[in-house]
XYZ file of N, CA and C in Angstrom:
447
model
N -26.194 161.398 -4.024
C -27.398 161.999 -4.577
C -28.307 162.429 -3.432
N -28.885 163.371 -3.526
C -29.967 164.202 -2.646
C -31.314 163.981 -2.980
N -32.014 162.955 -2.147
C -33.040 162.875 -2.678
C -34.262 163.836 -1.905
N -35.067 164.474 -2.660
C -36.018 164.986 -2.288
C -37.076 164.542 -1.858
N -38.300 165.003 -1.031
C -39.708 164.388 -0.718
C -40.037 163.934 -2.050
N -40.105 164.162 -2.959
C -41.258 163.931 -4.106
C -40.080 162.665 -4.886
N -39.186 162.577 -4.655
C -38.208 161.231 -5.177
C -38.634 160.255 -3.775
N -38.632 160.480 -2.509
C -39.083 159.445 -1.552
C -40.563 159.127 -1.723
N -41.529 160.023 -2.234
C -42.753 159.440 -2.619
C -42.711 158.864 -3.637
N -41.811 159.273 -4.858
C -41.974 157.992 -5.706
C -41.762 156.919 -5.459
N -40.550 156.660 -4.660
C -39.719 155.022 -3.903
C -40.695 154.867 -3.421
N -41.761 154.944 -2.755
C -42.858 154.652 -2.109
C -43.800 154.078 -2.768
N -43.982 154.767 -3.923
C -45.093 154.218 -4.681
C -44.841 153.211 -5.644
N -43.084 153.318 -6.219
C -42.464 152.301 -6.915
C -42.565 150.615 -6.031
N -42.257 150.882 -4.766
C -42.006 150.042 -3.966
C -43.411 149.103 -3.926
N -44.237 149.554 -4.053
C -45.755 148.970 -3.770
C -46.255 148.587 -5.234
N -45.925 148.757 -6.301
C -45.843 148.662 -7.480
C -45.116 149.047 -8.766
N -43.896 148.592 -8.962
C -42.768 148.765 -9.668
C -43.169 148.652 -11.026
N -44.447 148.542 -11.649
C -44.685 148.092 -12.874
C -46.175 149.142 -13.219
N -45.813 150.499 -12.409
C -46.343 151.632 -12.695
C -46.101 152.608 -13.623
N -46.944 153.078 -14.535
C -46.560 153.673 -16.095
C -45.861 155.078 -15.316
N -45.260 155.910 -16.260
C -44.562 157.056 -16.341
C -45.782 157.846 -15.978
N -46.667 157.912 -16.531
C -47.835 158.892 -16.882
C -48.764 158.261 -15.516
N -48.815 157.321 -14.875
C -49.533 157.190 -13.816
C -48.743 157.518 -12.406
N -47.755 157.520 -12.470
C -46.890 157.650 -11.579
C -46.454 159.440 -11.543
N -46.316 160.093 -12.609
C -46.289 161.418 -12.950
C -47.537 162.173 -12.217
N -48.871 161.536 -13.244
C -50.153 162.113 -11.830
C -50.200 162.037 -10.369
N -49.591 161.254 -10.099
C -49.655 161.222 -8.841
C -48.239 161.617 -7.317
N -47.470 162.283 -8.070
C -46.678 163.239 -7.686
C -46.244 164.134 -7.973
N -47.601 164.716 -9.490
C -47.680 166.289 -9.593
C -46.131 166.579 -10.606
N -45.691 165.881 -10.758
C -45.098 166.238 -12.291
C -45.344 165.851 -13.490
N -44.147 165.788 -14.510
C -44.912 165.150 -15.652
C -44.244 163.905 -15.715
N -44.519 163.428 -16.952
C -44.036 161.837 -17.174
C -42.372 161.675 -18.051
N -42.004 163.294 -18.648
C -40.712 162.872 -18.674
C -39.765 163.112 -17.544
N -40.306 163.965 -16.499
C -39.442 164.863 -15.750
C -39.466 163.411 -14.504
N -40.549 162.345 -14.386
C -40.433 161.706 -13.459
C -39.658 160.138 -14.269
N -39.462 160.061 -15.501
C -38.538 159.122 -15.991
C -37.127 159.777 -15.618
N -36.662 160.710 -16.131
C -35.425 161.189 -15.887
C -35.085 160.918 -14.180
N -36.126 161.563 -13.426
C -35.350 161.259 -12.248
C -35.509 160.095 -11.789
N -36.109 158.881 -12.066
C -35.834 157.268 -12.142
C -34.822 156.587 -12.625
N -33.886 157.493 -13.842
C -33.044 157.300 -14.297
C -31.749 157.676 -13.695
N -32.121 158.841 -13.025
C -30.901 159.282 -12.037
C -30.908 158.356 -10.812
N -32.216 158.024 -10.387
C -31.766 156.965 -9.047
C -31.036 155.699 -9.456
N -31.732 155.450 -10.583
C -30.730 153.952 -11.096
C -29.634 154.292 -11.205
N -28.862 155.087 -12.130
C -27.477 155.693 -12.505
C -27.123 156.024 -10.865
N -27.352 156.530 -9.850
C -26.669 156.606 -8.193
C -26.742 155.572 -7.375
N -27.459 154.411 -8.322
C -27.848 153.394 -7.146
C -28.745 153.561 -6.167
N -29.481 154.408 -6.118
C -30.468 154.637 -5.245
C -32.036 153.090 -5.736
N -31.880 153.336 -6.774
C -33.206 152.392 -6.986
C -31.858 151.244 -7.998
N -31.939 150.173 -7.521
C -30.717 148.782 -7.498
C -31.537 148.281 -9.087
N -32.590 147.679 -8.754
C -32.884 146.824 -10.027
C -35.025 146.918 -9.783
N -35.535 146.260 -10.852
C -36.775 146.500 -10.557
C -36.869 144.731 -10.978
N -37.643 144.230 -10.112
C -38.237 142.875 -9.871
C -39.630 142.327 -10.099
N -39.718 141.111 -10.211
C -41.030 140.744 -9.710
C -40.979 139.462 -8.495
N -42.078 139.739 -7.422
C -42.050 138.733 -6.302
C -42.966 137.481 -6.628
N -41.918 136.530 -6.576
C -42.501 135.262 -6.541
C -43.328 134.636 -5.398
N -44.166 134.158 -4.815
C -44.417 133.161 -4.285
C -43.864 131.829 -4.298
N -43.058 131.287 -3.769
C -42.267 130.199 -3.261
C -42.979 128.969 -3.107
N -43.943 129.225 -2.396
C -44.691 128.086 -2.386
C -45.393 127.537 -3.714
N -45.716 128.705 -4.251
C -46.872 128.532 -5.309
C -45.803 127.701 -6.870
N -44.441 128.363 -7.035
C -43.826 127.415 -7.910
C -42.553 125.994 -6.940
N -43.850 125.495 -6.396
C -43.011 124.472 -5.843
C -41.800 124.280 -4.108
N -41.854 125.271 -3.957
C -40.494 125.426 -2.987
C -41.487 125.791 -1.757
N -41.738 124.576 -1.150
C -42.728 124.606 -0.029
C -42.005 125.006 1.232
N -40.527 124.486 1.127
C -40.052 124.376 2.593
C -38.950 125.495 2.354
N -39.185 126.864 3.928
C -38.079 127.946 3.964
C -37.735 127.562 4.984
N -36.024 127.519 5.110
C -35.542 127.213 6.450
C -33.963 128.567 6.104
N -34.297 128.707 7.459
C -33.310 130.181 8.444
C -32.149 129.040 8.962
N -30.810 129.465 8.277
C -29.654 128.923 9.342
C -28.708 129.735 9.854
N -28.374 129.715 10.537
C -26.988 130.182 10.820
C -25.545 129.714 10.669
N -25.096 129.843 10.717
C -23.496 129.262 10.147
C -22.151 130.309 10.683
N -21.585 129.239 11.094
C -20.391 130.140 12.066
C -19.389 129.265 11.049
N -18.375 130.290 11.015
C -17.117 129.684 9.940
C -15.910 130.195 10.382
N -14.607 129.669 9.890
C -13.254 130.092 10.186
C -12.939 131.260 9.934
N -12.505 131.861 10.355
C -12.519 133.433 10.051
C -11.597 133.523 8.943
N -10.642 132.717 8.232
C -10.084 132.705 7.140
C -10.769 132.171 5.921
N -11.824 131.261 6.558
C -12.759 130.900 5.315
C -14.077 131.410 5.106
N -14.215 132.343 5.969
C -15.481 133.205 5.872
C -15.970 133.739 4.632
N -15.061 134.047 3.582
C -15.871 135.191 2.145
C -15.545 133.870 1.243
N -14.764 132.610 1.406
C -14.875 131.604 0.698
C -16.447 131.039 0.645
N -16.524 130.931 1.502
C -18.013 130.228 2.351
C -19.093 130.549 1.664
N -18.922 132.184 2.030
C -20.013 132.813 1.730
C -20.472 133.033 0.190
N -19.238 132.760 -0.586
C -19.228 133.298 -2.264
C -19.554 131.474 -2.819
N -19.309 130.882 -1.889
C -20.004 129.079 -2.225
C -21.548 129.032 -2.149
N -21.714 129.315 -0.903
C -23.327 129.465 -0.512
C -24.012 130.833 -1.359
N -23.518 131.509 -1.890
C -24.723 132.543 -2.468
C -24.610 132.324 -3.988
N -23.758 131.299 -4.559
C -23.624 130.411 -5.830
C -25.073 129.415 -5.584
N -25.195 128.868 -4.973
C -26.343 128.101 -4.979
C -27.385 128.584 -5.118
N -28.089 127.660 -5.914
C -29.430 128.317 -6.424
C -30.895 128.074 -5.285
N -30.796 127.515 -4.250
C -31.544 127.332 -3.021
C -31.227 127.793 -2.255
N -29.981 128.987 -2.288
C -30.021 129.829 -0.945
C -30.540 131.451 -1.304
N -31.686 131.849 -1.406
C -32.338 132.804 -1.284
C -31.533 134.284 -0.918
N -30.934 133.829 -0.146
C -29.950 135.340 0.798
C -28.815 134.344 1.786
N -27.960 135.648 1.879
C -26.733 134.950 2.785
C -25.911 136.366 3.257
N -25.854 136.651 4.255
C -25.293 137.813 5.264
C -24.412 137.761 5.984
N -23.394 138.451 5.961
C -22.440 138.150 6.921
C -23.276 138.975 8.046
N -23.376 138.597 9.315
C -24.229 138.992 10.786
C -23.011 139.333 11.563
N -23.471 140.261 12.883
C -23.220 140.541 14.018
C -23.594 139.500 14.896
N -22.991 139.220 16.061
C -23.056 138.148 16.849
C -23.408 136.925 16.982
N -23.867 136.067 17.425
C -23.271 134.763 17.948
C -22.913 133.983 16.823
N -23.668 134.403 15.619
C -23.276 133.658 14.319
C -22.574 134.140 13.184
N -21.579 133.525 12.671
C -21.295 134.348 11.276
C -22.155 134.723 9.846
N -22.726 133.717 9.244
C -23.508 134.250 8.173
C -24.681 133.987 8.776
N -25.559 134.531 7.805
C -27.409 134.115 8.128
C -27.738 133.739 7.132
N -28.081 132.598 6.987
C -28.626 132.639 5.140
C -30.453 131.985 5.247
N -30.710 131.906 3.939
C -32.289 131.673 4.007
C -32.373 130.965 2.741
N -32.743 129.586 2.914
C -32.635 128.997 1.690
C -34.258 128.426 1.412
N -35.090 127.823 0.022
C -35.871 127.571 -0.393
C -35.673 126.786 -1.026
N -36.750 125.213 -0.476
C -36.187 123.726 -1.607
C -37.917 123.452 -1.688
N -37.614 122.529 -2.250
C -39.239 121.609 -2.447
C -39.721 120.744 -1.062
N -39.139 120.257 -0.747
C -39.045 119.011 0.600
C -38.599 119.336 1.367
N -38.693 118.083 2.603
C -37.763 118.411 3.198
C -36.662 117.226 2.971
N -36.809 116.334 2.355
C -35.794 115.378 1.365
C -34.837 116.308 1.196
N -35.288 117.230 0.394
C -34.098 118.119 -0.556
C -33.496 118.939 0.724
N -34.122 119.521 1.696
C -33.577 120.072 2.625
C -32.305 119.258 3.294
N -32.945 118.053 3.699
C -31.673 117.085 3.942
C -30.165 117.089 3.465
N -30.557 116.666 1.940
C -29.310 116.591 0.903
C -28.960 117.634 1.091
N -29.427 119.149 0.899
C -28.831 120.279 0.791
C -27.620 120.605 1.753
N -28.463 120.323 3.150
C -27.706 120.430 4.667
C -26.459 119.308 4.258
N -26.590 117.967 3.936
C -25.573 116.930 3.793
C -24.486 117.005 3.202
N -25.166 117.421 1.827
C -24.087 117.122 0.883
C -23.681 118.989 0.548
N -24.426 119.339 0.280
C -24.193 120.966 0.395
C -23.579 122.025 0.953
N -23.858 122.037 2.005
C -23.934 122.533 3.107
C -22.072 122.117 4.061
N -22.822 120.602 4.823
C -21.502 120.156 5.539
C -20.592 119.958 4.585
N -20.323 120.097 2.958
C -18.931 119.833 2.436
C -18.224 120.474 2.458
N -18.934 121.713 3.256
C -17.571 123.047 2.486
C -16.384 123.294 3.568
N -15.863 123.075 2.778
C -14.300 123.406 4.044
C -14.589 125.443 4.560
N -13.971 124.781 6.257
C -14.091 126.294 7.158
C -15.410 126.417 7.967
N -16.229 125.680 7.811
C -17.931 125.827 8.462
C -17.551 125.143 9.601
N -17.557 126.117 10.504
C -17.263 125.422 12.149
C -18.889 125.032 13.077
N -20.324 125.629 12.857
C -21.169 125.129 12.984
C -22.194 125.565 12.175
N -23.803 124.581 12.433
C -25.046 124.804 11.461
C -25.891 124.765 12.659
N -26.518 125.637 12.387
C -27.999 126.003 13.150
C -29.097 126.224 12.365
N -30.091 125.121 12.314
C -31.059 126.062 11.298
C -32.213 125.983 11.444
N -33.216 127.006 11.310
C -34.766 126.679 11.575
C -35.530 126.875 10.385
N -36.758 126.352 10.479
C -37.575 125.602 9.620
C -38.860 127.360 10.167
N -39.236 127.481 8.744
C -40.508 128.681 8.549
C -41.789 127.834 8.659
N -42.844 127.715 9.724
C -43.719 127.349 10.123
C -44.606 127.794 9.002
N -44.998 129.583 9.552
C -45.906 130.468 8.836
C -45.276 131.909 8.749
N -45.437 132.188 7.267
C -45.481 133.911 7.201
C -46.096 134.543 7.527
N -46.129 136.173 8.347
C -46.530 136.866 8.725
C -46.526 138.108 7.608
N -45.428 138.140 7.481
C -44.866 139.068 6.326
C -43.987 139.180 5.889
N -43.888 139.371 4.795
C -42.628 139.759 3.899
C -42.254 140.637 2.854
N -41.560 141.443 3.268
C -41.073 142.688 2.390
C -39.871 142.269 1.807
N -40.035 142.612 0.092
C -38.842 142.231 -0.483
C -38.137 143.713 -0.902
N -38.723 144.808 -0.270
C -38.064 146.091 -0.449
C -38.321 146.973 1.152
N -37.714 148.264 1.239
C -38.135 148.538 2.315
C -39.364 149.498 2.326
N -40.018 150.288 3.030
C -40.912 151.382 3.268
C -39.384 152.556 4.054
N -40.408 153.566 3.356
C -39.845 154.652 4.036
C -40.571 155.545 4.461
């Protein structure tokens, strides 16, 4: 799909508020409100626009502690690994990466109790995980759960 300026200003404006009417979103890139549903409908149908969300705050329902790991795995158990860890409901994201590490994942618990168990029993059970590296989120600076363009 070919997207035009006036489809990248909508992603723009979707992006900053996804729960913008047809008719407010229409004024403000100069078409109308069916002609700018239809082409919302075409980005969904190309995959251009994936799903529409709402962002939680983590902290605010409970899940105080974000910790960043890395994880290096057997190269035969690598998409095992990874389809274990993104089953869990405390790992946020999980990436297969470029260099020194194999996945990256980013998980969210209540504690750091639960962080423990997670790493223990979670974590070190899975057959193929050759090491764990992981750091602990001090403070946010920012966070984008979509991109800018």
């Amino acid at each position: 799909m070919k997207l035009t300026e006036t489809d990248m200003k909508m992603l723009n404006i979707l992006s900053e508020d996804g729960r913008i009417s047809y008719v407010d979103l229409a004024k403000q890139v100069g078409m109308s409100r069916v002609s700018v549903r239809e082409r919302i409908q075409q980005m969904q149908e190309a995959g251009v626009i994936e799903k529409f969300s709402v962002v939680i705050n983590s902290e605010q329902v409970g899940k105080a502690v974000s910790a960043f790991f890395e994880v290096d795995c057997e190269p035969t158990a690598l998409v095992e690994v990874a389809e274990n860890l993104a089953e869990n409901p405390r790992v946020a994201s999980c990436y297969q990466m470029t260099g020194p590490s194999t996945l990256h994942m980013h998980v969210l618990v209540e504690d750091f109790a639960v962080l423990e168990q997670f790493i223990n029993e979670e974590l070190y059970s899975l057959e193929g995980i050759t090491r764990v590296e992981s750091h602990i989120l001090l403070r946010r600076f920012i966070s984008r759960t979509g991109m800018k363009l």
